[in-house]
Amino acid sequence: MHPILGTILQRLLLGLITLFFVSLIIFSAIEFLPGDFTQAVLGQAATEETVAAFRRELGLDQPAYLRYFNWVGSVMTGDLGTSFSGRAASGVDRSRAVIDLIAPRLWNTLFLAGMAGIVAVPLALFLGVTAALYRNTMYDRTVNAATLTTISFPEFFVAYLLILFFASLWPVFPSLANVNVDTPFMERIYKCALPALTLTLVIVAHMMRMTRAAIINLLASPYIEMAKLKGVSRARVILRHALPNAWAPIATVIAFNLAYLVVGVVVVEVVFVYPGIGQLMVDAVTTRDIPVVQACALIFAATYIILNLIADIIGIVTNPRLLHPR
Amino acid sequence: MSDTEQTYSAAGEVGALRERRTRWQMAKIELSKAPWSAWFGMIVIAIYFIVAIFAPLIAPYGEAQVFPAPFAPWGGEHIFGTDQIGRDVFSRLIYGARNTMGIALAATLLSFLIGGGLGLVAAISGNWLDQLLSRGVDILMAIPSLIFALMLLTIFGSSVFSLICIIAVLDSTRVFRLTRSVAVSVVVMDYVEAAKLRGEKLGWIMRREILPNIMPPLIAEFGLRFCFVFLTIAALSFLGLGIQPPTADWGSMVRDNASMIQFAKYDLTAALTPMIPAGAIALLTVAVNFVVDWFLHKSSGLKDDH
C-alpha cells in the first residue's frame, strides 16, 4: 500500500475517534443538569404525570449508554430531538423539532462564513507571502503592526467601529443584517457586508501572521540558501523550492482560521442580529434549552474537527517527502 | 618606600570587575534597553492595575448607584454621561476594570496551576499517565473553547465562580500542551536524572529542577493566556452570559449602550459611550501583547532576521 494512503486512513480513524469522544462529552451535558430541571422547563405547576411523561420522552428512565446510542442514531438520521421551550405545565406541547430551528439558520451562518472566507483567505495569503519576502521593510512593519493591533481587538469592538463609521456616520451599509429565506442574493450580500467585513478583518490578521512566520521559517532552511547560491531566480526559488514544502503549514493556517471563524461568528451574529446558528445557540444558553445547545455544539465541534482533518490530509498529500518514498 | 604599589594582580582586577549586580540593577539595565512599544505596554498595564486596585477611591460614584436621568450627555456631573438606567458610566468603567481584570487574572492563575501542574507531571512520568492526559487534552481541544464554555454555562449557570472554573479548565488545555512540550526536553537532562536517582520526590523535581528552566516561555504564555481569557470573559459578558448585573463589567457595558451608536450623527459623544469600554479592553490586550512580544524577543533570542 502507498504510504500516503496508510497515513490518511490513520488520520481519518483518529478523527472518527475524536468525534466519538466529543459526542460523548456533548451528550453527557444532560447528565449534569440539576435533578429538578424538568420543573424549570415545565414550570412550577407541572403535575406528576406531565413530569413523568417528559422524563419518559427524554428517555431518562433508561440507562445512559442506551440513551447515548439512541441519540447518536437519531442524530445520524437528522433528528436532533425537540426543543425544551414551548412546553407548558399542563402537558400541552408546542415545542419544535431542533432540526427545524437549526436548518435555515445553519445555511445563513455558512453563507456569512463563506463570504468572509472567500475574501479573507486570498488576501491573507497575499499579505503574508509579500510581508515575508520584503521582511523588515517599511511595508512589513506596517502590515505587522496593523495586524497585531486587530488581533488584540475583541470582535465586537471591530464590529461596532465598523457600524459607527459605515452605518452611522456615513450610512452606506445597514447596521442590522436581517435576512430571511426570500432575500434575493445581491441584497443578502449587501446586508451581510459589515458582518462579513468584521470577520474578514479578524481572521486576516491571524492568517497573515501565521503565513508570514511559516514562509520565513522555510526561507531560512539550507536548501533554499543552496538554491539561491546556485543562482536560481527569486520567483523560481519561491514557486519550485519553497512552495511545495509550504503547502502543509499554509493549509494548517487556513483550516485553523476557518475553524476560528466558526467561533467568531457567534459574537458577530449577535452584534448584527444576524439570524444564524451562533445567535440561536446564545439564546438557547440563556433559556437553558439543552437539546438546542447540544445540537449547536455538535455542529460547531464537527466543523472544527473536519476542517482540521482536511488540513492534516492536505499537509500529508502535498508533502514531497511522502510523495516520493525511497 | 614600599613596593606594594608595584604589585599587580590579574585575579584582583577581574575580581573587582565581577561585582555582583543586584536583581534590581539588572532589571533597570534591561528596562533601559526596552523599545518604546514595551514601555507603552508596561505603563498602560500599570495604570490599569492602579485603577483596578484603588477603584473605590477613584470612582466619583458607586458601582450600581442610580441617578434620575438615564442617557445623560457627557460633561457636567457625569464625565461620560449615564447609561440606560441612569448609572454613571465613568464610575462603572473604573469598577469594571477591577471586576473584569480580577476574574481574568484568577482564571489565568487557576489554569496555569491546573495545566502547568498536569503538564509537568505528564512530562516527568512519561508513561501511560502522559498518554492518557495528552489524548484527553487532544479531545477537549477538538471543541472550540467558546462553544464549550457556552455549553458548560448552560449546565452550571453563570455565576462568577463557575465562570472562573469553566474558563480556567478550558484554558488549562493549552497551558498543559505548552508546559509538557517544553518540559519534555528538560526532563531528559542529566541533572534531572541525578535528582531522580538521589530519590527526590516528584514535587521537588517539578519545582526545583524543571520549573526554573522552562520559566521564560511560561511567563510569555501567561501574558498571552491572560489576554485570551480577558477577551473570552468580555465576549461572554457581551453575550449576556458572563458577569451578571448589577456588577459593572466592560463586556456588558458595551452591550447595554450599543444602541447609542446610531445617534452618532447628532451627538458623537453619545455614540462613543459604548466604544469606551470596548476600547479599554482593546487597549489592555494591545499593551500586554507589546510587552510579551518584547519579552519573547529578549528571553529566547527569537529573531526573525535570517
XYZ file of C-alpha atoms in Angstrom, chain B residues 42-304:
263
model
C 4.069 48.448 30.730
C 2.809 51.932 31.554
C -0.700 51.072 30.324
C -0.762 47.856 32.350
C 0.460 49.704 35.451
C -2.273 52.332 35.087
C -4.935 49.634 34.669
C -3.774 47.859 37.798
C -3.675 51.055 39.848
C -7.199 51.891 38.703
C -8.370 48.366 39.471
C -6.867 48.293 42.964
C -7.944 51.772 44.044
C -11.310 51.714 42.244
C -13.434 52.812 45.241
C -11.123 55.791 45.862
C -11.001 56.967 42.252
C -14.607 56.454 41.177
C -16.792 59.511 41.821
C -19.956 57.427 42.385
C -20.891 53.895 43.409
C -20.851 50.916 41.083
C -24.616 50.458 40.985
C -25.714 53.920 42.106
C -28.707 55.018 40.011
C -29.306 58.670 39.102
C -32.674 60.069 37.967
C -31.525 60.948 34.440
C -30.874 57.959 32.128
C -28.763 58.551 28.991
C -27.422 61.845 30.364
C -24.967 63.571 27.978
C -21.228 63.870 28.604
C -19.830 66.562 30.859
C -21.234 68.219 33.951
C -21.732 65.891 36.886
C -21.120 62.759 34.836
C -17.937 62.814 32.762
C -19.112 60.155 30.326
C -22.831 60.585 30.971
C -25.118 57.900 32.374
C -26.311 54.604 30.937
C -29.772 53.286 30.119
C -30.976 53.191 33.739
C -29.008 56.211 34.929
C -25.779 54.779 36.302
C -22.600 56.859 35.988
C -20.616 55.423 33.061
C -17.237 56.703 34.293
C -17.633 55.052 37.713
C -18.742 51.808 36.132
C -15.720 51.876 33.834
C -13.430 52.107 36.864
C -15.205 49.320 38.748
C -15.314 47.320 35.540
C -11.509 47.316 35.432
C -11.496 45.699 38.834
C -14.137 43.046 38.106
C -13.118 42.060 34.599
C -9.379 42.025 35.292
C -9.796 40.321 38.653
C -11.789 37.464 37.185
C -9.441 37.158 34.206
C -6.406 37.068 36.489
C -7.972 34.477 38.781
C -8.967 32.277 35.835
C -5.500 32.540 34.255
C -3.730 31.699 37.520
C -6.009 28.725 38.072
C -5.484 27.498 34.520
C -1.702 27.671 34.990
C -1.990 25.798 38.248
C -4.010 23.012 36.622
C -2.426 22.963 33.174
C 1.127 23.642 34.313
C 0.974 21.088 37.114
C -0.501 18.334 34.969
C 1.876 19.193 32.119
C 4.891 18.776 34.392
C 3.540 15.546 35.823
C 2.919 14.201 32.315
C 6.402 15.185 31.149
C 8.151 13.660 34.173
C 6.216 10.421 34.345
C 6.213 9.890 30.577
C 4.241 6.641 30.716
C 0.580 5.732 30.399
C -0.323 8.783 32.507
C 1.300 11.054 29.926
C -0.573 9.271 27.125
C -3.871 9.487 28.972
C -3.549 13.195 29.783
C -2.319 14.119 26.311
C -5.095 12.268 24.497
C -7.669 13.722 26.891
C -6.417 17.228 26.161
C -6.475 16.497 22.405
C -10.147 15.643 22.691
C -11.001 18.681 24.825
C -9.200 20.905 22.334
C -11.237 19.472 19.460
C -14.200 21.516 20.705
C -13.866 25.283 20.159
C -13.413 26.765 23.629
C -16.102 29.459 23.365
C -18.623 26.822 22.278
C -17.544 24.519 25.111
C -17.821 27.396 27.573
C -21.337 28.165 26.322
C -22.351 24.541 26.823
C -20.915 24.372 30.330
C -22.560 27.673 31.266
C -25.913 26.168 30.266
C -25.351 23.379 32.750
C -23.812 25.270 35.662
C -25.371 28.709 35.151
C -23.407 31.972 35.032
C -22.008 32.844 38.427
C -18.566 34.359 38.924
C -17.297 31.145 40.485
C -18.460 28.859 37.684
C -17.195 31.380 35.125
C -13.686 31.286 36.604
C -13.664 27.483 36.887
C -15.014 26.838 33.384
C -12.622 29.224 31.665
C -9.670 28.021 33.751
C -10.311 24.360 32.938
C -10.817 25.013 29.223
C -7.753 27.216 29.050
C -5.568 24.831 31.005
C -5.520 22.502 27.968
C -3.346 24.986 26.108
C -1.126 25.570 29.123
C -0.795 21.795 29.500
C 0.394 21.393 25.919
C 2.966 24.143 26.177
C 4.290 23.084 29.576
C 4.531 19.460 28.530
C 6.314 20.206 25.268
C 8.948 22.479 26.831
C 9.354 20.279 29.912
C 9.890 17.096 27.897
C 13.221 18.387 26.595
C 14.342 19.321 30.112
C 13.270 16.028 31.689
C 15.903 14.064 29.721
C 18.736 16.219 31.095
C 21.341 14.580 33.313
C 20.662 16.720 36.362
C 17.030 15.644 36.406
C 18.151 12.045 36.146
C 20.545 12.695 39.025
C 17.761 14.167 41.122
C 15.593 11.146 40.395
C 18.432 8.791 41.344
C 19.096 10.501 44.627
C 15.455 9.887 45.392
C 13.889 13.343 45.228
C 10.143 13.465 45.293
C 8.013 14.435 42.286
C 7.211 17.832 43.795
C 10.889 18.704 44.246
C 11.785 17.693 40.684
C 8.894 19.750 39.344
C 9.663 22.839 41.382
C 13.431 22.912 41.733
C 14.791 21.086 38.706
C 12.406 21.694 35.814
C 10.340 24.794 36.526
C 13.273 27.269 36.667
C 14.424 26.049 33.258
C 11.107 26.465 31.485
C 10.109 29.760 33.091
C 10.558 32.223 30.157
C 8.132 30.564 27.707
C 5.649 30.078 30.546
C 5.779 33.748 31.533
C 5.233 34.823 27.924
C 2.383 32.339 27.676
C 0.906 33.765 30.862
C 0.604 37.155 29.210
C -0.983 35.731 26.077
C -3.335 33.484 28.055
C -4.370 36.440 30.200
C -5.297 38.346 27.033
C -7.212 35.399 25.719
C -9.089 34.804 28.957
C -9.809 38.504 29.227
C -11.251 38.571 25.713
C -13.284 35.408 26.370
C -14.811 36.882 29.521
C -15.541 40.123 27.700
C -17.178 38.180 24.868
C -19.270 36.077 27.263
C -20.374 39.166 29.192
C -21.154 40.863 25.915
C -23.356 37.902 25.010
C -25.109 38.385 28.355
C -23.780 35.098 29.742
C -20.761 36.256 31.718
C -20.635 38.579 34.701
C -24.219 39.332 35.686
C -25.677 42.770 36.513
C -25.534 44.910 38.567
C -21.796 44.116 38.720
C -20.039 46.550 36.407
C -18.180 44.869 33.583
C -16.839 46.148 30.282
C -18.374 43.477 28.048
C -21.926 44.005 29.305
C -21.432 47.799 29.280
C -20.810 47.615 25.534
C -23.941 45.551 25.085
C -26.127 47.826 27.224
C -25.113 51.027 25.480
C -24.699 49.665 21.953
C -27.928 51.200 20.694
C -26.458 54.678 21.211
C -24.163 54.218 18.229
C -26.973 55.015 15.811
C -27.125 58.585 17.137
C -23.573 59.319 16.047
C -24.725 61.956 13.546
C -26.476 64.043 16.182
C -24.218 63.547 19.182
C -20.872 61.912 18.589
C -20.079 61.669 22.301
C -23.207 59.567 22.907
C -22.124 57.152 20.172
C -18.694 56.924 21.758
C -20.102 55.811 25.133
C -20.260 52.090 24.207
C -16.912 52.409 22.425
C -15.033 53.404 25.601
C -15.320 50.058 27.435
C -14.656 48.196 24.168
C -11.631 50.402 23.589
C -10.465 49.812 27.150
C -10.493 46.064 26.511
C -8.634 46.509 23.228
C -6.023 48.834 24.764
C -5.159 46.407 27.553
C -4.782 43.486 25.130
C -2.578 45.557 22.823
C -0.452 46.601 25.800
C 0.012 43.036 27.072
C 0.845 41.851 23.545
C 3.522 44.528 23.193
C 5.174 43.543 26.468
C 5.012 39.821 25.652
C 6.494 40.470 22.203
C 9.439 42.270 23.744
C 9.871 39.646 26.446
C 9.897 36.804 23.911
C 12.499 38.554 21.788
C 14.676 39.172 24.810
C 14.422 35.838 26.597
C 14.524 33.316 23.775
C 16.641 35.183 21.272
C 13.719 34.676 18.945
C 14.508 36.892 15.999
C 13.230 36.723 12.508
